[in-house]
JSON list of C-alpha atoms in Angstrom, two decimals:
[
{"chain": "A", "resi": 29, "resn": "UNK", "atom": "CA", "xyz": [33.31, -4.76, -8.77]},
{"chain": "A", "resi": 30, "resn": "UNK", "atom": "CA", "xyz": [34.55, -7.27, -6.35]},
{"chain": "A", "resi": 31, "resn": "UNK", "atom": "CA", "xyz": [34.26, -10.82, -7.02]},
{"chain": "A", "resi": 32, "resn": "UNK", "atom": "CA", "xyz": [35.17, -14.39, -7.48]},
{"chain": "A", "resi": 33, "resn": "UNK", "atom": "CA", "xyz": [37.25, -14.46, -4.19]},
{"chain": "A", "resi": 34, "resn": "UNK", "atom": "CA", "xyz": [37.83, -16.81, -1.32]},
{"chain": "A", "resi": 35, "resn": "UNK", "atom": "CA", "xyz": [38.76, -16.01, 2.49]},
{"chain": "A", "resi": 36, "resn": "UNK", "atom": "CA", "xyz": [38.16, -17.35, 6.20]},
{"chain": "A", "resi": 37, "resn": "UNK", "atom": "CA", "xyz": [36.67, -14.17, 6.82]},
{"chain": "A", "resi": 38, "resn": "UNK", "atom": "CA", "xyz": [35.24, -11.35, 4.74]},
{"chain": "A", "resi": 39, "resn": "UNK", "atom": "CA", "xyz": [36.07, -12.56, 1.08]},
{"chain": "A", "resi": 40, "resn": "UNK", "atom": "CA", "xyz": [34.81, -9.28, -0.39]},
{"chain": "A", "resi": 41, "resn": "UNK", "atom": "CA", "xyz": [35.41, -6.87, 2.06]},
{"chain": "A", "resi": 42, "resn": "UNK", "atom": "CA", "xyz": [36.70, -6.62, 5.45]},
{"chain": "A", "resi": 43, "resn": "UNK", "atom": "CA", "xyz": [36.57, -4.17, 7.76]},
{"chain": "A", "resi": 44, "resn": "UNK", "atom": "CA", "xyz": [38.30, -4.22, 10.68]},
{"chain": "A", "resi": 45, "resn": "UNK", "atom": "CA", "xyz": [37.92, -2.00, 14.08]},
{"chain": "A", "resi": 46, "resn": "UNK", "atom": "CA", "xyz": [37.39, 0.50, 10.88]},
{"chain": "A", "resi": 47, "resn": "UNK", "atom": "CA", "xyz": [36.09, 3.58, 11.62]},
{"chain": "A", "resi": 48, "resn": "UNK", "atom": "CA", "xyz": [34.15, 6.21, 9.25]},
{"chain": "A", "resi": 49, "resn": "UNK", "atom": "CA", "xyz": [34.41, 4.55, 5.64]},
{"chain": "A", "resi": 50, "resn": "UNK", "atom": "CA", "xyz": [32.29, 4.81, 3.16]},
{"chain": "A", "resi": 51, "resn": "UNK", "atom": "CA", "xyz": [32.09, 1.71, 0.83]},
{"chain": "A", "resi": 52, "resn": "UNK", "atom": "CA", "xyz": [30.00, 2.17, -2.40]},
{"chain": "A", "resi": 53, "resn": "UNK", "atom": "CA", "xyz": [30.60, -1.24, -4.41]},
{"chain": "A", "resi": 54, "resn": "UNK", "atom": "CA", "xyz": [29.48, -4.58, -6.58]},
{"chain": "A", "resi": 55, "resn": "UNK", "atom": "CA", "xyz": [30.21, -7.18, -4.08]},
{"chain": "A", "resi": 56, "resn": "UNK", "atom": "CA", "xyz": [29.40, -10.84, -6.01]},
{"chain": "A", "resi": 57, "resn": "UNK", "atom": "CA", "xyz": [30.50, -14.63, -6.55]},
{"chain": "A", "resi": 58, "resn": "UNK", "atom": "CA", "xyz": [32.78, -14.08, -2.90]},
{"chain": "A", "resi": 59, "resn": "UNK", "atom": "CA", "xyz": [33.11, -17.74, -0.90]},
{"chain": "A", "resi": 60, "resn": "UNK", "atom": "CA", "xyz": [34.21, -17.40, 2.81]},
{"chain": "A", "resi": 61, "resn": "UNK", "atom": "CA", "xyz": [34.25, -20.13, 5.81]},
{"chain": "A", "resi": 62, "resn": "UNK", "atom": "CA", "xyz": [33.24, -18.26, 8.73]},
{"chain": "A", "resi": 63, "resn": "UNK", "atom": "CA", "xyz": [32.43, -14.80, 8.87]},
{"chain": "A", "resi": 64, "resn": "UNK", "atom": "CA", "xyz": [31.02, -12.25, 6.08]},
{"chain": "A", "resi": 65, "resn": "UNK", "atom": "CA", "xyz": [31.04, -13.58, 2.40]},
{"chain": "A", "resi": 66, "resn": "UNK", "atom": "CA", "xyz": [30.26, -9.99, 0.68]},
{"chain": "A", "resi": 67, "resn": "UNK", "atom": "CA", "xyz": [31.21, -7.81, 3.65]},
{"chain": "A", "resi": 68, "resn": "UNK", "atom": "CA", "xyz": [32.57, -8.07, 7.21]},
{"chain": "A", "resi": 69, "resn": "UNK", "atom": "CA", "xyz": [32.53, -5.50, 9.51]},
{"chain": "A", "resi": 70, "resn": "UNK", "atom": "CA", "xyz": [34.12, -6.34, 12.93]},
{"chain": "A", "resi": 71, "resn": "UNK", "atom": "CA", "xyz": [35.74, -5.23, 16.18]},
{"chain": "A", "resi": 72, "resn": "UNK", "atom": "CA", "xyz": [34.52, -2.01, 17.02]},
{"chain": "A", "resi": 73, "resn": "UNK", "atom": "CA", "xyz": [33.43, -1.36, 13.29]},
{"chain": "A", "resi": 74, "resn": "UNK", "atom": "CA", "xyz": [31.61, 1.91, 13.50]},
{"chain": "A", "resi": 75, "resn": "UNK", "atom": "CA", "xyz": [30.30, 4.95, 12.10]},
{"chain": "A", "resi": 76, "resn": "UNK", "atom": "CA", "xyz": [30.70, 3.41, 8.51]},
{"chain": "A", "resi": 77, "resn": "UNK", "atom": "CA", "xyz": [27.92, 4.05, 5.57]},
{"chain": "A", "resi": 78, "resn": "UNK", "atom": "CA", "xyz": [27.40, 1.19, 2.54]},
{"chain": "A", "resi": 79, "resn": "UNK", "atom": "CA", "xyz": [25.54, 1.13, -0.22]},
{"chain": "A", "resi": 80, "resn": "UNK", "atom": "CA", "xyz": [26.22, -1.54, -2.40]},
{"chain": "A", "resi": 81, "resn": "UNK", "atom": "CA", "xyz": [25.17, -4.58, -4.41]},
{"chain": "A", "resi": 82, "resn": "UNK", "atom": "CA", "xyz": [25.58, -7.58, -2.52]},
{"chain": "A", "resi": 83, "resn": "UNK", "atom": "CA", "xyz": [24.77, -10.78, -4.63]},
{"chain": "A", "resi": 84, "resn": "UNK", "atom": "CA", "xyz": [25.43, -14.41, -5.11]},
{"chain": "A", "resi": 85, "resn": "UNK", "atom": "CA", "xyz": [27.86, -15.05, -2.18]},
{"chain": "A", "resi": 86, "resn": "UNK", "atom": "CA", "xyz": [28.27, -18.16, 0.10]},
{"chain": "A", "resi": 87, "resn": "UNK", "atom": "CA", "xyz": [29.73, -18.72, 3.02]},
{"chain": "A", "resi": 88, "resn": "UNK", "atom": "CA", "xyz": [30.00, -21.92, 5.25]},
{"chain": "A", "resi": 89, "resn": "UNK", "atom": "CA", "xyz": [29.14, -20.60, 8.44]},
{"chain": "A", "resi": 90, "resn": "UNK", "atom": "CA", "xyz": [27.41, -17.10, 9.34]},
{"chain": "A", "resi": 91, "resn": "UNK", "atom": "CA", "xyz": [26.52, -13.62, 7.17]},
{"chain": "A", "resi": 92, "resn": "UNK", "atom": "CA", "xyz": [26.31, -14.54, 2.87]},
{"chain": "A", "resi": 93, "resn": "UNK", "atom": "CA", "xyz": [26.14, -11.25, 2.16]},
{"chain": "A", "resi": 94, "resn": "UNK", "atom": "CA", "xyz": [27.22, -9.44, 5.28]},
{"chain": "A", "resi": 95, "resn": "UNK", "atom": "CA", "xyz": [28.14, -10.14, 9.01]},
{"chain": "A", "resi": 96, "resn": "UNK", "atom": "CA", "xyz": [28.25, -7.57, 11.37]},
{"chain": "A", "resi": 97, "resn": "UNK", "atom": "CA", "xyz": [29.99, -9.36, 14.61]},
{"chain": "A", "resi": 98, "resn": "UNK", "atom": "CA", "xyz": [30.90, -6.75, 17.92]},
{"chain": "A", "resi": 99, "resn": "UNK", "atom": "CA", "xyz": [30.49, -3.83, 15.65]},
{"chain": "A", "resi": 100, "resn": "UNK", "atom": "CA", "xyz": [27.84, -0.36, 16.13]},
{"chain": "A", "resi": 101, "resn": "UNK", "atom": "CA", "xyz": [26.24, 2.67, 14.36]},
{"chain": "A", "resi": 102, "resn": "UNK", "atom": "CA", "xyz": [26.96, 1.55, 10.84]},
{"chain": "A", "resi": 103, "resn": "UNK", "atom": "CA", "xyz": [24.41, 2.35, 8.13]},
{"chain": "A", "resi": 104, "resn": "UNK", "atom": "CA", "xyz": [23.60, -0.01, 5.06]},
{"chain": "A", "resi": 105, "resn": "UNK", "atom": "CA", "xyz": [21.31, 1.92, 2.86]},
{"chain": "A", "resi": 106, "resn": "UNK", "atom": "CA", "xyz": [20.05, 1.55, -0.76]},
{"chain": "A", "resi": 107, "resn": "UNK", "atom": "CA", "xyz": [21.70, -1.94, -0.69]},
{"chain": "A", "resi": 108, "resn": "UNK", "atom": "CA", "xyz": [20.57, -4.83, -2.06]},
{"chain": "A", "resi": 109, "resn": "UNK", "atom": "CA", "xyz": [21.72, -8.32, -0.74]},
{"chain": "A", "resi": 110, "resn": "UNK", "atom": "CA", "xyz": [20.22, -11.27, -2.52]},
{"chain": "A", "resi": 111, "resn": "UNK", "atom": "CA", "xyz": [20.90, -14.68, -3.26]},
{"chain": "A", "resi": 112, "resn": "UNK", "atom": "CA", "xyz": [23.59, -15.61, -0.90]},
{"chain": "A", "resi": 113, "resn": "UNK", "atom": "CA", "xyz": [23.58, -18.58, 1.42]},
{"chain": "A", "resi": 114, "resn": "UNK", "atom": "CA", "xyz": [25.22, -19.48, 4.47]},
{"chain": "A", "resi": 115, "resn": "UNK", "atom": "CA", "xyz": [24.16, -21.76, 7.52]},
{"chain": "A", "resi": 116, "resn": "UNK", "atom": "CA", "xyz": [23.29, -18.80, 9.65]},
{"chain": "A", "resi": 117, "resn": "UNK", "atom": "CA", "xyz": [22.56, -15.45, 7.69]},
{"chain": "A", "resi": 118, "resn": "UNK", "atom": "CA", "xyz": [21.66, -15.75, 4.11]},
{"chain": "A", "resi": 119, "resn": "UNK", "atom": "CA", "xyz": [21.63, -12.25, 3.40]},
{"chain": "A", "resi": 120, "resn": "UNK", "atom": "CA", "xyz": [22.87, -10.58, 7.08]},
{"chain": "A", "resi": 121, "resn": "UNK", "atom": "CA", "xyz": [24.31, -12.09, 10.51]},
{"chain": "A", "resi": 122, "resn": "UNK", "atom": "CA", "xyz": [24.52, -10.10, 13.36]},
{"chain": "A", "resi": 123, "resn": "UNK", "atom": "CA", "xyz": [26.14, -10.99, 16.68]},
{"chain": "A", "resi": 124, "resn": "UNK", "atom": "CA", "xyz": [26.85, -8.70, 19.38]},
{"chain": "A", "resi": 125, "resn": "UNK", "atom": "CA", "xyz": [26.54, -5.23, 17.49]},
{"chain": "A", "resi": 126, "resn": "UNK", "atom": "CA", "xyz": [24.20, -2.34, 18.30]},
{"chain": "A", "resi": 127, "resn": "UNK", "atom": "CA", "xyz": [22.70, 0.69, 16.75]},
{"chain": "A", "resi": 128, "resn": "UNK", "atom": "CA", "xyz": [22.96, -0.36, 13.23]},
{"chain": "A", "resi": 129, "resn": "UNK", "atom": "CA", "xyz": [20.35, 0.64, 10.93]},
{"chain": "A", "resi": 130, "resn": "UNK", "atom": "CA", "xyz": [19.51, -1.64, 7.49]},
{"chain": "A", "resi": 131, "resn": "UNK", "atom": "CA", "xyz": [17.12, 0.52, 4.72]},
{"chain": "A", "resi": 132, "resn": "UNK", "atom": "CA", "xyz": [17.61, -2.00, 2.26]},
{"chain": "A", "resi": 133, "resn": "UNK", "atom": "CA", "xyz": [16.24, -4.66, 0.06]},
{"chain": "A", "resi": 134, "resn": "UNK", "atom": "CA", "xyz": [17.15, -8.09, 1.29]},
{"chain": "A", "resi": 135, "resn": "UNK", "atom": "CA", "xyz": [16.00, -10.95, -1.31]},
{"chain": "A", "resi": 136, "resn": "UNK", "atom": "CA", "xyz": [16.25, -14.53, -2.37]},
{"chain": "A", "resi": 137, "resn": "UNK", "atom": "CA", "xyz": [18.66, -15.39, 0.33]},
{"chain": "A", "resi": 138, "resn": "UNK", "atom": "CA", "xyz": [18.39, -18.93, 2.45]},
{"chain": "A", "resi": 139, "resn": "UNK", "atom": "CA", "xyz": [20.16, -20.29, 5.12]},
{"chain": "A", "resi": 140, "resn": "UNK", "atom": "CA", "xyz": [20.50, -23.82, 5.91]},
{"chain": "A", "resi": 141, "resn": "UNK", "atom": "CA", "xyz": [19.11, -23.37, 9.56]},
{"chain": "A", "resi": 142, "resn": "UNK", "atom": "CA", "xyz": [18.50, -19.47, 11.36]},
{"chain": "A", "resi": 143, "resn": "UNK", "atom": "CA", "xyz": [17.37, -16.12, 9.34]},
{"chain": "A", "resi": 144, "resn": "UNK", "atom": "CA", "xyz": [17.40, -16.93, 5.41]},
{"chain": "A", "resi": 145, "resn": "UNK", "atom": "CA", "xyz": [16.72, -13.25, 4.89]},
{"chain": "A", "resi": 146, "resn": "UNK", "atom": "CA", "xyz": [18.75, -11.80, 8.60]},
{"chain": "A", "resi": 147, "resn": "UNK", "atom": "CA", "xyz": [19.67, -13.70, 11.39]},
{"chain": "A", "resi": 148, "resn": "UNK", "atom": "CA", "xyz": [20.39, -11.42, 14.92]},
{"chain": "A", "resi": 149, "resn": "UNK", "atom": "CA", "xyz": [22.71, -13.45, 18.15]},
{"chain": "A", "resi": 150, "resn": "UNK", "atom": "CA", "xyz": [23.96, -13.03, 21.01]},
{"chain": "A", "resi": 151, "resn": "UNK", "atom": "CA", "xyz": [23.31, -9.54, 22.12]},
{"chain": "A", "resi": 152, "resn": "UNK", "atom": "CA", "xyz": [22.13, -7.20, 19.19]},
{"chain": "A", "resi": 153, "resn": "UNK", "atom": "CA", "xyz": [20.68, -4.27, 20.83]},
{"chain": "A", "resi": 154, "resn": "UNK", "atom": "CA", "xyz": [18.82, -1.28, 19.13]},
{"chain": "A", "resi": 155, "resn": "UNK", "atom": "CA", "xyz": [19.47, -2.06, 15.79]},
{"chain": "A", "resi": 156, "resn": "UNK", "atom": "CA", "xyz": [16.70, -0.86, 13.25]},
{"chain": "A", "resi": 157, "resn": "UNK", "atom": "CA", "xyz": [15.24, -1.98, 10.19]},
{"chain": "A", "resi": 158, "resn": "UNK", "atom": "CA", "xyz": [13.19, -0.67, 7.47]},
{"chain": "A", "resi": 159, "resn": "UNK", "atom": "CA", "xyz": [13.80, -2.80, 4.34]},
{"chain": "A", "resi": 160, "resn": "UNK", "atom": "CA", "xyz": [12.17, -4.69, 1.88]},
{"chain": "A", "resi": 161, "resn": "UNK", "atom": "CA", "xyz": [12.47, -8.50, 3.57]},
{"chain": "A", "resi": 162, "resn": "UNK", "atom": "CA", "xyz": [11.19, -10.62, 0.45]},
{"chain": "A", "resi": 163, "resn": "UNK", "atom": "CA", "xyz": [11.51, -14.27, -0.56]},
{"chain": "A", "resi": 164, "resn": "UNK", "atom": "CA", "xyz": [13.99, -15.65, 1.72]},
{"chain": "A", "resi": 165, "resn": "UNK", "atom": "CA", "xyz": [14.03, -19.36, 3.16]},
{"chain": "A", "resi": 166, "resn": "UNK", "atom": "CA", "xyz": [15.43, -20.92, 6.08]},
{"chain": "A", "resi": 167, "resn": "UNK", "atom": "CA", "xyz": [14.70, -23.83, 8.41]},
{"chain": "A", "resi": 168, "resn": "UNK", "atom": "CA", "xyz": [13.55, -21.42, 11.71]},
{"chain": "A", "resi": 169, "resn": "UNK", "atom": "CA", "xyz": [13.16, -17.55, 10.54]},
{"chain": "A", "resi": 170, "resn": "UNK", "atom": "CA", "xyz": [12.57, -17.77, 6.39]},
{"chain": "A", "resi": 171, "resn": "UNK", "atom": "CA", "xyz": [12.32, -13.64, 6.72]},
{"chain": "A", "resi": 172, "resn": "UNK", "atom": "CA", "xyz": [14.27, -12.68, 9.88]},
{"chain": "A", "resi": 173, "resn": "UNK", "atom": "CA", "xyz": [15.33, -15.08, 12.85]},
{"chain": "A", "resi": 174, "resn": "UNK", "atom": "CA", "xyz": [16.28, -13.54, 16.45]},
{"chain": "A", "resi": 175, "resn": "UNK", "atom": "CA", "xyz": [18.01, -15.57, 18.67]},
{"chain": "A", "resi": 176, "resn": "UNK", "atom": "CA", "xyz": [20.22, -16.80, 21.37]},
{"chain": "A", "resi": 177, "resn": "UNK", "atom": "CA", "xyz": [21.18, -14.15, 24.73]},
{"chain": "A", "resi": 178, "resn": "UNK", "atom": "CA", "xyz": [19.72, -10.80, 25.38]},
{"chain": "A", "resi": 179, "resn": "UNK", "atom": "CA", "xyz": [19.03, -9.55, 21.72]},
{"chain": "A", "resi": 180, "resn": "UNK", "atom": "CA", "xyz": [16.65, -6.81, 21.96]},
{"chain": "A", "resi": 181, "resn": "UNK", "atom": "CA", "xyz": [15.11, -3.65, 21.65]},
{"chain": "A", "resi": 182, "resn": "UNK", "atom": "CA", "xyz": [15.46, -3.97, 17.97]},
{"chain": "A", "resi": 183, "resn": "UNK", "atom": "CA", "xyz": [12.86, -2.19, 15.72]},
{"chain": "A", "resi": 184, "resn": "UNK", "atom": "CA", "xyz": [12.03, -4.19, 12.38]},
{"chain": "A", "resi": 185, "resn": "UNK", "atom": "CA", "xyz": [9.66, -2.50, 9.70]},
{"chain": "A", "resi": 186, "resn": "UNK", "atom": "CA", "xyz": [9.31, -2.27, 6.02]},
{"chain": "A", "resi": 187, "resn": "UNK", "atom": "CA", "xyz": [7.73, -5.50, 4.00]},
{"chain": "A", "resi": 188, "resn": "UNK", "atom": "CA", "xyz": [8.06, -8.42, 5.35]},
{"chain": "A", "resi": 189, "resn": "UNK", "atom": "CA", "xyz": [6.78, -11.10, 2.55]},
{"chain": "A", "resi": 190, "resn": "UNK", "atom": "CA", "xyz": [6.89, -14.40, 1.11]},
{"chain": "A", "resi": 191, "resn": "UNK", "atom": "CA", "xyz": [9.56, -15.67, 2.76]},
{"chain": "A", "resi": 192, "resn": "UNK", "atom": "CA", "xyz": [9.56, -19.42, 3.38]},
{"chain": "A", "resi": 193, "resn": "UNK", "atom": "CA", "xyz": [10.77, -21.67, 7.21]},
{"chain": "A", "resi": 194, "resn": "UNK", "atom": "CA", "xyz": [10.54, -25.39, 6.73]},
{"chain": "A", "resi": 195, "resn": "UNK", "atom": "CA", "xyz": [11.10, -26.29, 10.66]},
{"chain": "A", "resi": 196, "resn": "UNK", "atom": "CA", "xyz": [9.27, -24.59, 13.18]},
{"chain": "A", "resi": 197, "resn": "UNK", "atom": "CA", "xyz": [5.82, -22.66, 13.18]},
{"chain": "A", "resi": 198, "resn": "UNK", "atom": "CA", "xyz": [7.31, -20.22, 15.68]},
{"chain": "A", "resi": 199, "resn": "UNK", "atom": "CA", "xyz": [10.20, -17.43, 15.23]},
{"chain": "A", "resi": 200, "resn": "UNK", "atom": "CA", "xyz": [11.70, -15.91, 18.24]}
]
C-alpha cells in the first residue's frame, strides 16, 4: 500500500524514462501539484504493465490517479482508478504518449474542467481503450474529454455511462 504522500510530481509512484516494470499496488490518499497523483509515468516510459488500485488521490493540475505525459506501449489492466480529482484528468491524463492500452474500470472521478473520467492532449496517438467509464463529472468531457493538437487515431470501447459535463453539450 502506498499512501498519504505529497510530491510535485507522481506522489505515489513515479516512473521515469522506466522501461519494462511491472507495478502491482494500493495506490491511495497521494496529493501532487502537477503531474500524476497515484502514478506518473514519463519520458520515454514504456513497455511497463500495472494493475493496481488507484483511489482517492488529488492533484492540482493534470492525472488524479495517473498521468501518462511523452510516454508509449504501457498496459494498465484490471485497475481500478476512482475517486480522484484534479483540474485536468480525474482518473487519467494523457499528453503526448502513444500506443497505450487502458482495460480498466475508471469510476467516480471529476475534474474541475477537461475529462472527469480521462482526459487525452496534445498528441495522443493510437492509444486504446476498453474499460468500464462510469460516473465521472467534469465541466467539458464528464466520461472522456479529447483535446488540444493532433490527438488521434485512438480507439475507445467498453461502457461508457452515467457520467456527468456541466459546460458544454459537445465533447471533442
Amino acid at each position: 500500500i502506498i499512501s498519504n504522500n505529497y510530491a510535485t510530481n507522481g506522489s505515489g509512484i513515479m516512473l521515469y524514462a522506466a522501461r519494462s516494470n511491472t507495478v502491482y499496488a494500493t495506490i491511495c490518499s497521494n496529493n501532487a501539484t502537477t503531474y500524476g497523483s497515484g502514478l506518473y509515468l514519463y519520458a520515454n516510459s514504456d513497455h511497463n504493465a500495472i494493475n493496481a488500485s488507484i483511489f482517492n488521490n488529488t492533484i492540482v493540475t493534470a492525472g488524479g490517479g495517473i498521468s501518462i505525459v511523452g510516454s508509449y506501449s504501457n498496459t494498465i489492466s484490471g485497475s481500478i482508478m476512482s475517486n480522484s480529482s484534479a483540474d485536468i484528468g480525474g482518473g487519467i491524463f494523457m499528453q503526448g504518449s502513444s500506443s497505450n492500452a487502458v482495460n480498466s474500470t475508471i469510476g467516480y472521478n471529476q475534474s474541475t474542467n477537461n475529462g472527469g473520467g480521462i482526459a487525452m492532449w496534445d498528441g495522443c496517438f493510437n492509444n486504446q481503450f476498453n474499460s468500464t467509464i462510469i460516473s465521472n463529472s467534469s465541466r467539458d468531457g464528464g466520461g472522456i474529454n479529447i483535446y488540444y493538437n493532433n490527438s488521434s487515431y485512438n480507439t475507445i470501447g467498453g461502457i461508457i455511462a452515467t457520467s456527468r459535463i456541466t459546460h458544454s453539450d459537445v465533447l471533442t
